[in-house]
PDB file of C-alpha atoms and ligand atoms in Angstrom:
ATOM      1  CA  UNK P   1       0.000   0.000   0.000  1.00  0.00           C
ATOM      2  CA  UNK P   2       1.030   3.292  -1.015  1.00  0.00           C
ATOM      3  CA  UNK P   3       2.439   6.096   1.415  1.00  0.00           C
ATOM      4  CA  UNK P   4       0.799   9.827   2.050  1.00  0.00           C
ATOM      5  CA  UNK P   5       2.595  12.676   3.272  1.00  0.00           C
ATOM      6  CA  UNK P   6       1.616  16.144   3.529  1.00  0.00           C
ATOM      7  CA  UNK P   7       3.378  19.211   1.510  1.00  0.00           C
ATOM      8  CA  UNK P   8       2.023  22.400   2.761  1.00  0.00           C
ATOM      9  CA  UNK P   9       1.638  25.041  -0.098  1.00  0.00           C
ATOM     10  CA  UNK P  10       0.131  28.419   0.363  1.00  0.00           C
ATOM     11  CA  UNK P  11      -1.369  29.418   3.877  1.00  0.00           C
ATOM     12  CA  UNK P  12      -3.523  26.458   4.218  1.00  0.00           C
ATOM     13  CA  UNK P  13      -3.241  23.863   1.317  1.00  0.00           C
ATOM     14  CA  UNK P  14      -1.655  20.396   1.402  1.00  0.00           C
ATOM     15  CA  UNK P  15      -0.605  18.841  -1.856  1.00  0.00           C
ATOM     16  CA  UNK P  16      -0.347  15.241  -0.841  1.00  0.00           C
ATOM     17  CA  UNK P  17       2.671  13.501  -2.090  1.00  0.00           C
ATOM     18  CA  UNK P  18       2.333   9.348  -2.762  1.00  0.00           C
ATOM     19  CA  UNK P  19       5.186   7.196  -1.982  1.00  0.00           C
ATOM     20  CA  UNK P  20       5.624   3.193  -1.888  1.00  0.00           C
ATOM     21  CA  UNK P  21       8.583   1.737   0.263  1.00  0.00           C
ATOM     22  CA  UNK P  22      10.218  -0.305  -2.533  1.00  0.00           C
ATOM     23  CA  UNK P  23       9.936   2.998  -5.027  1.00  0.00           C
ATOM     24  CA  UNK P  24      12.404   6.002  -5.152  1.00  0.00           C
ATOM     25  CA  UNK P  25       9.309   7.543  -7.158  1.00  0.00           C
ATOM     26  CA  UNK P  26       6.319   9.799  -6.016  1.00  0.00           C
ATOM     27  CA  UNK P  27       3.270  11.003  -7.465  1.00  0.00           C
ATOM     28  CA  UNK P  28       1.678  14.467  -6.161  1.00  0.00           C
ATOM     29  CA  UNK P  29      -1.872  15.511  -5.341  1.00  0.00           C
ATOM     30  CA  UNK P  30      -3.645  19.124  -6.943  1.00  0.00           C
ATOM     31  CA  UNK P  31       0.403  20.844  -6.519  1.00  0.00           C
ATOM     32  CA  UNK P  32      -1.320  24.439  -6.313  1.00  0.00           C
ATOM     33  CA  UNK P  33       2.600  24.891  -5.908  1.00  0.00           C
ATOM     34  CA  UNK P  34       5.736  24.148  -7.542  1.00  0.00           C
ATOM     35  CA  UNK P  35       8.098  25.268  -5.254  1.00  0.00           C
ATOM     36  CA  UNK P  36       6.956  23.243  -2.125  1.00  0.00           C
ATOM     37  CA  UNK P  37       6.860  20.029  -4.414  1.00  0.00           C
ATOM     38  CA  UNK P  38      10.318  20.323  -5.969  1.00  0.00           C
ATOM     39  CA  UNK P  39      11.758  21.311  -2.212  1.00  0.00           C
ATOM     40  CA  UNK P  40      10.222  17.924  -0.734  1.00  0.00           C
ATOM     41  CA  UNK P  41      11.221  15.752  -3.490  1.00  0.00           C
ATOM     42  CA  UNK P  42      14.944  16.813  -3.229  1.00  0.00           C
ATOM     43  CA  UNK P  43      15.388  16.569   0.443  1.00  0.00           C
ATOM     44  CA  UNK P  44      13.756  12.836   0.197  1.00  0.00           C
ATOM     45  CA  UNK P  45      15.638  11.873  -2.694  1.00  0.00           C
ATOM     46  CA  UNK P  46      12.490  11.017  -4.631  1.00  0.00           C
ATOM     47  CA  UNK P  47      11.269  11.615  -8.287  1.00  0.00           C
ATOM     48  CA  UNK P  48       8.107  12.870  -9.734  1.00  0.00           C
ATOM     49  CA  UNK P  49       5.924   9.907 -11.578  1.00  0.00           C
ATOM     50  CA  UNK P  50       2.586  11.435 -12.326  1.00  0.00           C
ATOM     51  CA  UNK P  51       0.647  13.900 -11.353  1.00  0.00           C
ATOM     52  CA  UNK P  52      -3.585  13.563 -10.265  1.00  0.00           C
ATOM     53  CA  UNK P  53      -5.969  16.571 -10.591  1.00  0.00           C
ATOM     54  CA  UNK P  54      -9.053  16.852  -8.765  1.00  0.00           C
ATOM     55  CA  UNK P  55     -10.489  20.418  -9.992  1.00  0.00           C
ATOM     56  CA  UNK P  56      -9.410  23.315 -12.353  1.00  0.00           C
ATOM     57  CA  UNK P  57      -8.801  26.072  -9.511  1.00  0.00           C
ATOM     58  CA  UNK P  58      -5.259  27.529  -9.186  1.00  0.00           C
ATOM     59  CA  UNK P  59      -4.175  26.798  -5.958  1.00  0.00           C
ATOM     60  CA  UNK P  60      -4.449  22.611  -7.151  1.00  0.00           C
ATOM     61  CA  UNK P  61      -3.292  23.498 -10.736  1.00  0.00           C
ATOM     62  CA  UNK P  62      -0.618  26.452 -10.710  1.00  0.00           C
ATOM     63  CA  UNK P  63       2.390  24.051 -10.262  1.00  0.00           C
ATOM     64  CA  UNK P  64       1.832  21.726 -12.763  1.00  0.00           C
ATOM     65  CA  UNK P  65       3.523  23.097 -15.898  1.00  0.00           C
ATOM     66  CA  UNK P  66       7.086  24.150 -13.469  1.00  0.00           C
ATOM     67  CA  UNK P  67       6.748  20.061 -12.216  1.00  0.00           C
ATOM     68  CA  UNK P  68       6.426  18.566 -15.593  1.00  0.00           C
ATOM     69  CA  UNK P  69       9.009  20.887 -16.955  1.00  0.00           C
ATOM     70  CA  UNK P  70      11.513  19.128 -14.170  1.00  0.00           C
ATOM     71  CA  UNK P  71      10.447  15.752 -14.316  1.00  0.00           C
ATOM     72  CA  UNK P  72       9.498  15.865 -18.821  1.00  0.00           C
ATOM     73  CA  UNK P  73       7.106  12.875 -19.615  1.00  0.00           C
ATOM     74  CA  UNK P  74       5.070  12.345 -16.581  1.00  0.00           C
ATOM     75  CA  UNK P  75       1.452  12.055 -17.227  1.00  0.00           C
ATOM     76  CA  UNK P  76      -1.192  14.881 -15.731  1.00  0.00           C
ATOM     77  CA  UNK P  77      -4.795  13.196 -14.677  1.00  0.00           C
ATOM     78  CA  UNK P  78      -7.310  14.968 -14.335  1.00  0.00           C
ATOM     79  CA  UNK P  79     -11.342  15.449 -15.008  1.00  0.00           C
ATOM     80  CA  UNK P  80     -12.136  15.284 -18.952  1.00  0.00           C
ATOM     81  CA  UNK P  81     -14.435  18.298 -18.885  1.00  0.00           C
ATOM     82  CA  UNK P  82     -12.119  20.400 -16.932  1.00  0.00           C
ATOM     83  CA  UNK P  83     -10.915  24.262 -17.879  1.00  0.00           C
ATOM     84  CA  UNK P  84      -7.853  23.356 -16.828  1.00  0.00           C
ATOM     85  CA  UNK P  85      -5.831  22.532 -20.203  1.00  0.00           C
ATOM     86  CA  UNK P  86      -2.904  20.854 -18.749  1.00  0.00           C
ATOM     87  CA  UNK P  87      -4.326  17.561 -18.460  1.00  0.00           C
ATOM     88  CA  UNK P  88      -2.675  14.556 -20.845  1.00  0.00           C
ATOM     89  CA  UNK P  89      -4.829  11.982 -19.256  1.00  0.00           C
ATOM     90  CA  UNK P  90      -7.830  12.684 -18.796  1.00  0.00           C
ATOM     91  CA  UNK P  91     -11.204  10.928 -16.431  1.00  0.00           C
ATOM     92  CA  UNK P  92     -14.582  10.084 -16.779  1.00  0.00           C
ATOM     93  CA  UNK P  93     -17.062   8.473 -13.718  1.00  0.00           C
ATOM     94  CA  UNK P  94     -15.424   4.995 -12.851  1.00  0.00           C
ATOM     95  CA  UNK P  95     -11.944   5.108 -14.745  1.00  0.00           C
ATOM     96  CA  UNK P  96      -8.877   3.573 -12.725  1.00  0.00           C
ATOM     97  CA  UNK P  97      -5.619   5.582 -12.260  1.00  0.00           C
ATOM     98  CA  UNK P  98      -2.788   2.970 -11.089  1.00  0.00           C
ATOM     99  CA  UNK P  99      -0.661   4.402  -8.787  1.00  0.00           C
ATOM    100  CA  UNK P 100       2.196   2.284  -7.830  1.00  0.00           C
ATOM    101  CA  UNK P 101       0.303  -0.803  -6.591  1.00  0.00           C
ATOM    102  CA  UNK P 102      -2.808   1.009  -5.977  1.00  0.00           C
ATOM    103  CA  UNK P 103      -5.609   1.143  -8.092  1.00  0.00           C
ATOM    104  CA  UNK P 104      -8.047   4.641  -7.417  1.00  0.00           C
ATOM    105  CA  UNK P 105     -11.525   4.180  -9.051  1.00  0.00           C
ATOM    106  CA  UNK P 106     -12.624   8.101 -10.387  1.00  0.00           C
ATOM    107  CA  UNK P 107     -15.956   9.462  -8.995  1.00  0.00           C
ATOM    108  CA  UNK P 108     -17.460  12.578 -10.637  1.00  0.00           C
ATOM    109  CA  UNK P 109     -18.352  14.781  -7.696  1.00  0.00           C
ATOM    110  CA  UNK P 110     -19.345  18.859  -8.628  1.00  0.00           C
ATOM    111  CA  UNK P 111     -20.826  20.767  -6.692  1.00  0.00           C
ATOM    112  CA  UNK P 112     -17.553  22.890  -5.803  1.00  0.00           C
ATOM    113  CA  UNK P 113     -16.625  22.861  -9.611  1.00  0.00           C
ATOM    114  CA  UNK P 114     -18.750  21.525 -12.611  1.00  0.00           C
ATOM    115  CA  UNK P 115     -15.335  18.960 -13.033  1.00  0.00           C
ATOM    116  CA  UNK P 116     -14.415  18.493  -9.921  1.00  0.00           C
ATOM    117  CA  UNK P 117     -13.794  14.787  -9.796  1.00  0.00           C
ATOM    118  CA  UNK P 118     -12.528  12.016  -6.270  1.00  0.00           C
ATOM    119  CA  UNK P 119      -9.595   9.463  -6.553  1.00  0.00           C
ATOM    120  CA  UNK P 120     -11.165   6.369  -4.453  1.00  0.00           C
ATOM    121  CA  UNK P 121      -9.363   3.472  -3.112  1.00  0.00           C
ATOM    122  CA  UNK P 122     -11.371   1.769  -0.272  1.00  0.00           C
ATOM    123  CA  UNK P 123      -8.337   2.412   2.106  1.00  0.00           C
ATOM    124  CA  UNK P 124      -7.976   5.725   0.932  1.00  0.00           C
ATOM    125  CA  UNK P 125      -9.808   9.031  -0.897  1.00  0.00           C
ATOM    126  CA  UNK P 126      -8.384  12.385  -1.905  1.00  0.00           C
ATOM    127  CA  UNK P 127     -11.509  14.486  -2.086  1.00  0.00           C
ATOM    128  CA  UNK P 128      -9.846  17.764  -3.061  1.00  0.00           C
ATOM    129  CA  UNK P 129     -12.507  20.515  -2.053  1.00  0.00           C
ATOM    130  CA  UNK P 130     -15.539  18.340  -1.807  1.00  0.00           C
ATOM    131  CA  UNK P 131     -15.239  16.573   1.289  1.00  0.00           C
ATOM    132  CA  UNK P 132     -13.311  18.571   3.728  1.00  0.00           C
ATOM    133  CA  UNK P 133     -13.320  16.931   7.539  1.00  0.00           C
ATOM    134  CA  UNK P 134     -16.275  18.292   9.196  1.00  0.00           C
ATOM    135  CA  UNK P 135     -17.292  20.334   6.019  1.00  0.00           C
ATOM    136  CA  UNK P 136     -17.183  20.819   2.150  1.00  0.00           C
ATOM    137  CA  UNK P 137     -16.415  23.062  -0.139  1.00  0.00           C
ATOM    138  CA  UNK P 138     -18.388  25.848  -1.226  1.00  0.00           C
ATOM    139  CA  UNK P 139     -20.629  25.945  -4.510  1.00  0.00           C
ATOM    140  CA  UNK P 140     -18.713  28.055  -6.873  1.00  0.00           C
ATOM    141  CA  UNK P 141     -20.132  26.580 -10.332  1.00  0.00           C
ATOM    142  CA  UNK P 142     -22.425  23.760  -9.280  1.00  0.00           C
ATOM    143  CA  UNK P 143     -25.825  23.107  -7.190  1.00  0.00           C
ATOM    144  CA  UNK P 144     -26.572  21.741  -3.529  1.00  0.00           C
ATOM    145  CA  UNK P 145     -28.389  19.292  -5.109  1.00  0.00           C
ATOM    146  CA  UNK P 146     -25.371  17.757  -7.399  1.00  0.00           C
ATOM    147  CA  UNK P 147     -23.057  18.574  -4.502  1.00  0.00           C
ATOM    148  CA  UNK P 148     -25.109  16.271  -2.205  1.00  0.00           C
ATOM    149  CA  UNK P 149     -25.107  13.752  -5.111  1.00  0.00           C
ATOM    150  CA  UNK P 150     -21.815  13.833  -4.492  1.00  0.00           C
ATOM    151  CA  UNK P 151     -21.677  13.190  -0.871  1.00  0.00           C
ATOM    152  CA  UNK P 152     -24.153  10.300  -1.468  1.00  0.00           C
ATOM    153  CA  UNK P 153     -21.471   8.616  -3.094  1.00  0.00           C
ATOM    154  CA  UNK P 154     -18.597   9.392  -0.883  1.00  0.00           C
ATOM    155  CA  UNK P 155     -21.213   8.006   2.078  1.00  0.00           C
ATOM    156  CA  UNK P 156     -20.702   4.499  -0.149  1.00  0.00           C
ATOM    157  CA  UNK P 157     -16.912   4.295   0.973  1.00  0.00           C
ATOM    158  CA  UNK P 158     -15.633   1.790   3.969  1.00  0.00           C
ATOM    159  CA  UNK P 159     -15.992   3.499   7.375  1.00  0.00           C
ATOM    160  CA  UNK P 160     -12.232   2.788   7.691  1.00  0.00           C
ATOM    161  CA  UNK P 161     -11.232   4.982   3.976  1.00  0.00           C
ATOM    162  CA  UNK P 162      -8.833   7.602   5.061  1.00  0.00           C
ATOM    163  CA  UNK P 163     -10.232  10.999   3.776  1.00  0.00           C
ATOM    164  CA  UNK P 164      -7.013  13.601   2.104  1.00  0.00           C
ATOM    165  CA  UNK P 165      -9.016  16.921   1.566  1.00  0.00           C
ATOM    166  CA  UNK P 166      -6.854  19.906   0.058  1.00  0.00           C
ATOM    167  CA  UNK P 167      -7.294  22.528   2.959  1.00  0.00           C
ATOM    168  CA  UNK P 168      -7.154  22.189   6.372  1.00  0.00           C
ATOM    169  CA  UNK P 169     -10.175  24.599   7.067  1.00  0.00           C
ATOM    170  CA  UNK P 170     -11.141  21.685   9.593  1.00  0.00           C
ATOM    171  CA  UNK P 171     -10.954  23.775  12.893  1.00  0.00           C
ATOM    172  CA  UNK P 172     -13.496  26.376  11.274  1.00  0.00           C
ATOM    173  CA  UNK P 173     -15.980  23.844  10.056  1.00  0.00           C
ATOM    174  CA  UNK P 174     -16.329  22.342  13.317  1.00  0.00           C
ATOM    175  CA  UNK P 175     -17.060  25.724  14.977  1.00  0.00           C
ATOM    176  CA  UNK P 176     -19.766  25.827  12.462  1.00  0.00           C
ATOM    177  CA  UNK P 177     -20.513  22.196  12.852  1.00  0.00           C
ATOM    178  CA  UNK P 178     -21.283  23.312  16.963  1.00  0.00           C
ATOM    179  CA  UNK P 179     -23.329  25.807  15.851  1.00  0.00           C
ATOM    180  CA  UNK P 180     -25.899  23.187  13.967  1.00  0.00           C
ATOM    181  CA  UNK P 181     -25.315  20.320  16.116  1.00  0.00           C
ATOM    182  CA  UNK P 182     -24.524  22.021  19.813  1.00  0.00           C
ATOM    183  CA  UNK P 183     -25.046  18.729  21.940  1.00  0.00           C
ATOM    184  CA  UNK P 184     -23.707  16.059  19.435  1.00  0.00           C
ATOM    185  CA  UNK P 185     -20.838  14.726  22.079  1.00  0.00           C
ATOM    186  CA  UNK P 186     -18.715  12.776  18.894  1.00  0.00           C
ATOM    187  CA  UNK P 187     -18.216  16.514  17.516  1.00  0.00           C
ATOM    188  CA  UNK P 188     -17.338  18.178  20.922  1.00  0.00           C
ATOM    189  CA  UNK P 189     -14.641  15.432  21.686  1.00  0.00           C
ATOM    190  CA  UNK P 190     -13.096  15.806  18.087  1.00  0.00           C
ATOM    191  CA  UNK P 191     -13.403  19.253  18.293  1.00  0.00           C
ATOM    192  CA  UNK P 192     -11.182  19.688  21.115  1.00  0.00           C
ATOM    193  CA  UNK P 193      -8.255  17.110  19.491  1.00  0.00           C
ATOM    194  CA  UNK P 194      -8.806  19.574  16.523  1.00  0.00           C
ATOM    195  CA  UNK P 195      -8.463  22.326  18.748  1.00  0.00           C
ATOM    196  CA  UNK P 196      -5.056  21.082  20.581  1.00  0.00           C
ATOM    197  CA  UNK P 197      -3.641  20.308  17.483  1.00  0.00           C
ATOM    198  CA  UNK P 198      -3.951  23.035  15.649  1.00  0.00           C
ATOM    199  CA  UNK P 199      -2.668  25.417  18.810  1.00  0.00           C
ATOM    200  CA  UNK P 200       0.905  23.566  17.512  1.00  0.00           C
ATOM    201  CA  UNK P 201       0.288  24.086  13.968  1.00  0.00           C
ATOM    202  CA  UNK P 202      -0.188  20.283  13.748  1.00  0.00           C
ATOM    203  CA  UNK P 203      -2.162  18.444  10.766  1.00  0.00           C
ATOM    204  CA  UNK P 204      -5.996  17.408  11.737  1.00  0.00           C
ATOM    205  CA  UNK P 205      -5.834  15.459   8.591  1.00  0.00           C
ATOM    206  CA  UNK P 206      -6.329  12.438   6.799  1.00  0.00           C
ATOM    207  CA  UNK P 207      -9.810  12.019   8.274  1.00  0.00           C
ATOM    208  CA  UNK P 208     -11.994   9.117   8.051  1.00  0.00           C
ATOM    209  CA  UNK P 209     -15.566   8.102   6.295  1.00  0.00           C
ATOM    210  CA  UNK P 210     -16.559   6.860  10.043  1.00  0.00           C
ATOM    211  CA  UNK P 211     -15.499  10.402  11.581  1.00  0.00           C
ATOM    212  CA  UNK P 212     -17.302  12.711   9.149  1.00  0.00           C
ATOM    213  CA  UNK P 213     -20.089  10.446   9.507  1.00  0.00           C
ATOM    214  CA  UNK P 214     -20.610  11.681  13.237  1.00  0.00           C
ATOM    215  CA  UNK P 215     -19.290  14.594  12.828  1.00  0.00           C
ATOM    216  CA  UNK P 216     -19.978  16.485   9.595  1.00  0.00           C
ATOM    217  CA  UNK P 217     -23.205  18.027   9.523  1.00  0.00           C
ATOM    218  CA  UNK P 218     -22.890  17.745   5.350  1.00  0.00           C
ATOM    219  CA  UNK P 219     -22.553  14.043   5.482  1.00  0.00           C
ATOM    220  CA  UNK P 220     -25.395  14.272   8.593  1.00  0.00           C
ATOM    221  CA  UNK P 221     -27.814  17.159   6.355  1.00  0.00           C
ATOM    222  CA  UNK P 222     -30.637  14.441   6.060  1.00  0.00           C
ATOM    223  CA  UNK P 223     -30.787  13.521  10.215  1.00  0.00           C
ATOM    224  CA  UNK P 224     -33.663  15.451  11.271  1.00  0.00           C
ATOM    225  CA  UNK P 225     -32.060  17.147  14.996  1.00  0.00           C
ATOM    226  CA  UNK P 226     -30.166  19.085  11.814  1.00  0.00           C
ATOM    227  CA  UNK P 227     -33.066  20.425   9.578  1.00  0.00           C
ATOM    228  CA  UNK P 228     -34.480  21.457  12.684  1.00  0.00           C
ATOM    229  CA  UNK P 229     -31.879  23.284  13.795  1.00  0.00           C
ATOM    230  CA  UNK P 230     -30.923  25.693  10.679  1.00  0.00           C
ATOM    231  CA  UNK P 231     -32.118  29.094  11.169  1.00  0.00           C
ATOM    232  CA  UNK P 232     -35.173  30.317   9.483  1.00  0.00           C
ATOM    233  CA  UNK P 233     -33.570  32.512   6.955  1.00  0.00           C
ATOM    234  CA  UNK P 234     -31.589  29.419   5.013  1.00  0.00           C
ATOM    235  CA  UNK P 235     -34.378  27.017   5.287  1.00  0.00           C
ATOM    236  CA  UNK P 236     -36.227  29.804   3.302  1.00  0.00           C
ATOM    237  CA  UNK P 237     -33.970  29.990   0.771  1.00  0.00           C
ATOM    238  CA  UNK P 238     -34.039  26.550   0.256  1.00  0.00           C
ATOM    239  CA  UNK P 239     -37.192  25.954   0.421  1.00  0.00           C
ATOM    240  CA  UNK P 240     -37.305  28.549  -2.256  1.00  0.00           C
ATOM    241  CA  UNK P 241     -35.351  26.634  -4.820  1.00  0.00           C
ATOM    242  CA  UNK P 242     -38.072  23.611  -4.993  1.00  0.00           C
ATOM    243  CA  UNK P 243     -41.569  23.570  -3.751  1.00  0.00           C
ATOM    244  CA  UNK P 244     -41.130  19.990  -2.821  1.00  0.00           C
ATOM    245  CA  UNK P 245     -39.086  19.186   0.352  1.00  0.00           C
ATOM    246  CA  UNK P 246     -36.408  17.539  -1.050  1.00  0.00           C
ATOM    247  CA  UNK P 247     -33.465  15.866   0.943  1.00  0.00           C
ATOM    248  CA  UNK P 248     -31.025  18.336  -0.515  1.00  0.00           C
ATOM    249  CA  UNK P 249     -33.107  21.306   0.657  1.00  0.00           C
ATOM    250  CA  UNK P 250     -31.174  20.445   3.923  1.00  0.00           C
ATOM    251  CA  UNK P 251     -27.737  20.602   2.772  1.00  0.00           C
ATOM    252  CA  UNK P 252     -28.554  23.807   0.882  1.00  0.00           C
ATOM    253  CA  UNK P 253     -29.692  24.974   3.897  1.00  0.00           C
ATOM    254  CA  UNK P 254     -26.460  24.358   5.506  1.00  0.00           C
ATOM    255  CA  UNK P 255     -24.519  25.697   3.156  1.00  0.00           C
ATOM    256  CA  UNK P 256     -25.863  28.579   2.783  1.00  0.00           C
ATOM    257  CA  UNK P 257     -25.831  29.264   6.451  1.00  0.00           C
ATOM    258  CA  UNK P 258     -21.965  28.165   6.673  1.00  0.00           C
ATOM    259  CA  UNK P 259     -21.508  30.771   3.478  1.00  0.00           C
ATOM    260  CA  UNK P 260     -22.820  33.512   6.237  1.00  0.00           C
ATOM    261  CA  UNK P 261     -21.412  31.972   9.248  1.00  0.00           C
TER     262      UNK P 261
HETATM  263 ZN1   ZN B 301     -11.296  24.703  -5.413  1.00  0.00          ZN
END
């Protein structure tokens, strides 16, 4: 199984950079950052062997053309529909990217982006700015309805699948997540080990499906203590969108609170 290590790139990104024991070779995670990549790779005497894309934004894209530049001939993956134009593979829903001896099955997931698309192993996700521990990302291009598509999907993965999101916004989505779900005793308790770690700068990340399950009120949007509890003025608006009370009226709910929070 591969190896995941964190490469912190602007004030809060990580590019995740895959290793395997036997390889001298690494493949990078959405490097929003050359710089940060090329700095790593020296001081662990690795090379670069491919490159995976989640989503077209800059701060996952910027450092691609400086990487393949150093390392010529390594193939880009990323989503087939994307903006981005420096892709030379790209994915559709349920395409396999090999990487080293582990085999990640692509999900389409927008919501964030229209192409935003998940690498899924059922040890291990990177969910660039869908899934973020104890939050997701917000709707720049796509719905609340396709975003929690999305999440139904990532709810399929093994409890045990590590989660790598991009950012590690998780300390502010759990002060939201205490706003909407004040009593929930799974999300004080991690909220505290979130707290403590990031007072020494640590990592709160990878997460896990089972974690975000209890404590992520955008994996939780359809458990009723939660659609009780968002405030008048967002359950309006979503209520707006549909006449029909569709399960994803919660989750717009949420996120449009969170967007004001
Ligand atoms: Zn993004």
């Amino acid at each position: 199984m591969v190896q995941v290590k964190a490469i912190n790139a602007f004030s809060d990104n990580y590019i995740w950079c895959i290793t395997d024991e036997q390889s001298q070779q690494a493949w990078v995670v959405d490097p929003g950052q050359a710089e940060p990549v090329l700095t790593h790779l020296k001081n662990a005497g690795l090379t670069l062997a491919g490159i995976l894309i989640t989503h077209h934004h800059y701060d996952h894209t910027d450092g691609v053309a400086t990487l393949c530049k150093a390392f010529s001939g390594i193939d880009v993956y990323g989503p087939n529909d994307s903006p981005f134009k420096g892709i030379t593979k790209p994915l559709k829903e349920s395409d396999i990217v090999t990487v080293f001896d582990t085999q990640f099955r692509i999900i389409t997931t927008p919501g964030h982006t229209l192409d935003h698309i998940c690498y899924i192993h059922p040890a291990l996700a990177f969910t660039g700015d869908t899934l973020f521990s104890g939050g997701c990302g917000r709707l720049f291009e796509g719905s609340a309805e396709q975003m929690q598509h999305s999440f139904d999907k990532l709810k399929q993965l093994p409890d045990t699948c590590k989660i790598y999101c991009t950012h590690e916004y998780t300390q502010a989505n759990l002060a939201f997540a205490l706003a909407v779900e004040p009593t929930n005793s799974d999300l004080i308790e991690h909220a505290q080990w979130v707290d403590a770690k990031r007072k020494n700068d640590e990592i709160t990340l990878p997460s896990t499906i089972a974690l975000e399950q209890k404590i992520n009120p955008f994996m939780r949007s359809d458990i009723s203590g939660i659609s009780q509890n968002i405030p008048t003025e967002y359950q309006y608006k979503a209520k707006n969108i549909l006449q029909n009370n569709e399960p994803w009226q919660n989750f717009a709910g949420l996120r449009a609170w969170k967007d004001h929070f």
